[in-house]
PDB file of C-alpha atoms in Angstrom:
ATOM      1  CA  UNK A  12     -72.409 -49.456-186.881  1.00 89.00           C
ATOM      2  CA  UNK A  13     -69.166 -51.324-187.509  1.00 91.00           C
ATOM      3  CA  UNK A  14     -68.639 -54.078-185.025  1.00 94.00           C
ATOM      4  CA  UNK A  15     -65.383 -54.160-183.219  1.00 94.00           C
ATOM      5  CA  UNK A  16     -63.135 -57.308-183.572  1.00 95.00           C
ATOM      6  CA  UNK A  17     -60.328 -57.947-180.663  1.00 95.00           C
ATOM      7  CA  UNK A  18     -57.495 -59.961-181.299  1.00 96.00           C
ATOM      8  CA  UNK A  19     -54.250 -60.617-180.054  1.00 97.00           C
ATOM      9  CA  UNK A  20     -50.913 -61.331-181.730  1.00 98.00           C
ATOM     10  CA  UNK A  21     -47.577 -62.302-180.819  1.00 98.00           C
ATOM     11  CA  UNK A  22     -44.891 -59.629-180.324  1.00 98.00           C
ATOM     12  CA  UNK A  23     -43.344 -60.240-183.729  1.00 98.00           C
ATOM     13  CA  UNK A  24     -46.533 -59.714-185.264  1.00 98.00           C
ATOM     14  CA  UNK A  25     -47.540 -56.744-183.834  1.00 98.00           C
ATOM     15  CA  UNK A  26     -43.718 -55.383-184.750  1.00 98.00           C
ATOM     16  CA  UNK A  27     -44.295 -56.428-188.241  1.00 98.00           C
ATOM     17  CA  UNK A  28     -47.529 -54.619-188.283  1.00 98.00           C
ATOM     18  CA  UNK A  29     -46.032 -51.214-187.079  1.00 98.00           C
ATOM     19  CA  UNK A  30     -43.190 -51.663-189.359  1.00 98.00           C
ATOM     20  CA  UNK A  31     -45.846 -51.779-192.547  1.00 98.00           C
ATOM     21  CA  UNK A  32     -47.661 -49.200-191.396  1.00 98.00           C
ATOM     22  CA  UNK A  33     -44.283 -46.899-191.156  1.00 98.00           C
ATOM     23  CA  UNK A  34     -43.595 -47.932-194.359  1.00 98.00           C
ATOM     24  CA  UNK A  35     -46.789 -46.782-196.039  1.00 98.00           C
ATOM     25  CA  UNK A  36     -46.691 -43.008-197.185  1.00 98.00           C
ATOM     26  CA  UNK A  37     -49.564 -41.943-194.832  1.00 98.00           C
ATOM     27  CA  UNK A  38     -48.391 -44.124-191.816  1.00 98.00           C
ATOM     28  CA  UNK A  39     -51.540 -45.360-190.880  1.00 98.00           C
ATOM     29  CA  UNK A  40     -52.335 -46.591-187.048  1.00 98.00           C
ATOM     30  CA  UNK A  41     -52.200 -49.796-186.074  1.00 97.00           C
ATOM     31  CA  UNK A  42     -55.693 -50.643-186.494  1.00 96.00           C
ATOM     32  CA  UNK A  43     -56.145 -49.364-189.861  1.00 97.00           C
ATOM     33  CA  UNK A  44     -52.893 -51.156-190.987  1.00 98.00           C
ATOM     34  CA  UNK A  45     -54.514 -54.458-189.902  1.00 98.00           C
ATOM     35  CA  UNK A  46     -57.629 -53.687-191.933  1.00 97.00           C
ATOM     36  CA  UNK A  47     -55.719 -53.045-194.834  1.00 98.00           C
ATOM     37  CA  UNK A  48     -53.763 -56.219-194.547  1.00 98.00           C
ATOM     38  CA  UNK A  49     -56.823 -58.174-193.667  1.00 98.00           C
ATOM     39  CA  UNK A  50     -59.118 -56.519-196.663  1.00 97.00           C
ATOM     40  CA  UNK A  51     -56.092 -57.446-199.203  1.00 98.00           C
ATOM     41  CA  UNK A  52     -55.815 -61.095-198.312  1.00 98.00           C
ATOM     42  CA  UNK A  53     -59.535 -61.353-198.573  1.00 98.00           C
ATOM     43  CA  UNK A  54     -59.733 -59.866-201.821  1.00 97.00           C
ATOM     44  CA  UNK A  55     -56.692 -61.612-202.998  1.00 97.00           C
ATOM     45  CA  UNK A  56     -57.854 -65.145-202.073  1.00 97.00           C
ATOM     46  CA  UNK A  57     -61.323 -64.454-203.558  1.00 96.00           C
ATOM     47  CA  UNK A  58     -63.418 -63.875-200.621  1.00 97.00           C
ATOM     48  CA  UNK A  59     -64.204 -60.096-201.128  1.00 97.00           C
ATOM     49  CA  UNK A  60     -65.266 -58.168-204.160  1.00 91.00           C
ATOM     50  CA  UNK A  61     -62.950 -55.631-205.271  1.00 77.00           C
TER      51      UNK A  61
END
């Protein structure tokens, strides 16, 4: 089972995540968009394999 991680973001970060999700062709929900953002950052910075 995948562990659940809860975080709190300031309103402007939540709004930016929602805007980024709307800009995606498949319009992921907020949780999925956060997963994509974190995964991309981890890959780009060498913390996660490709």
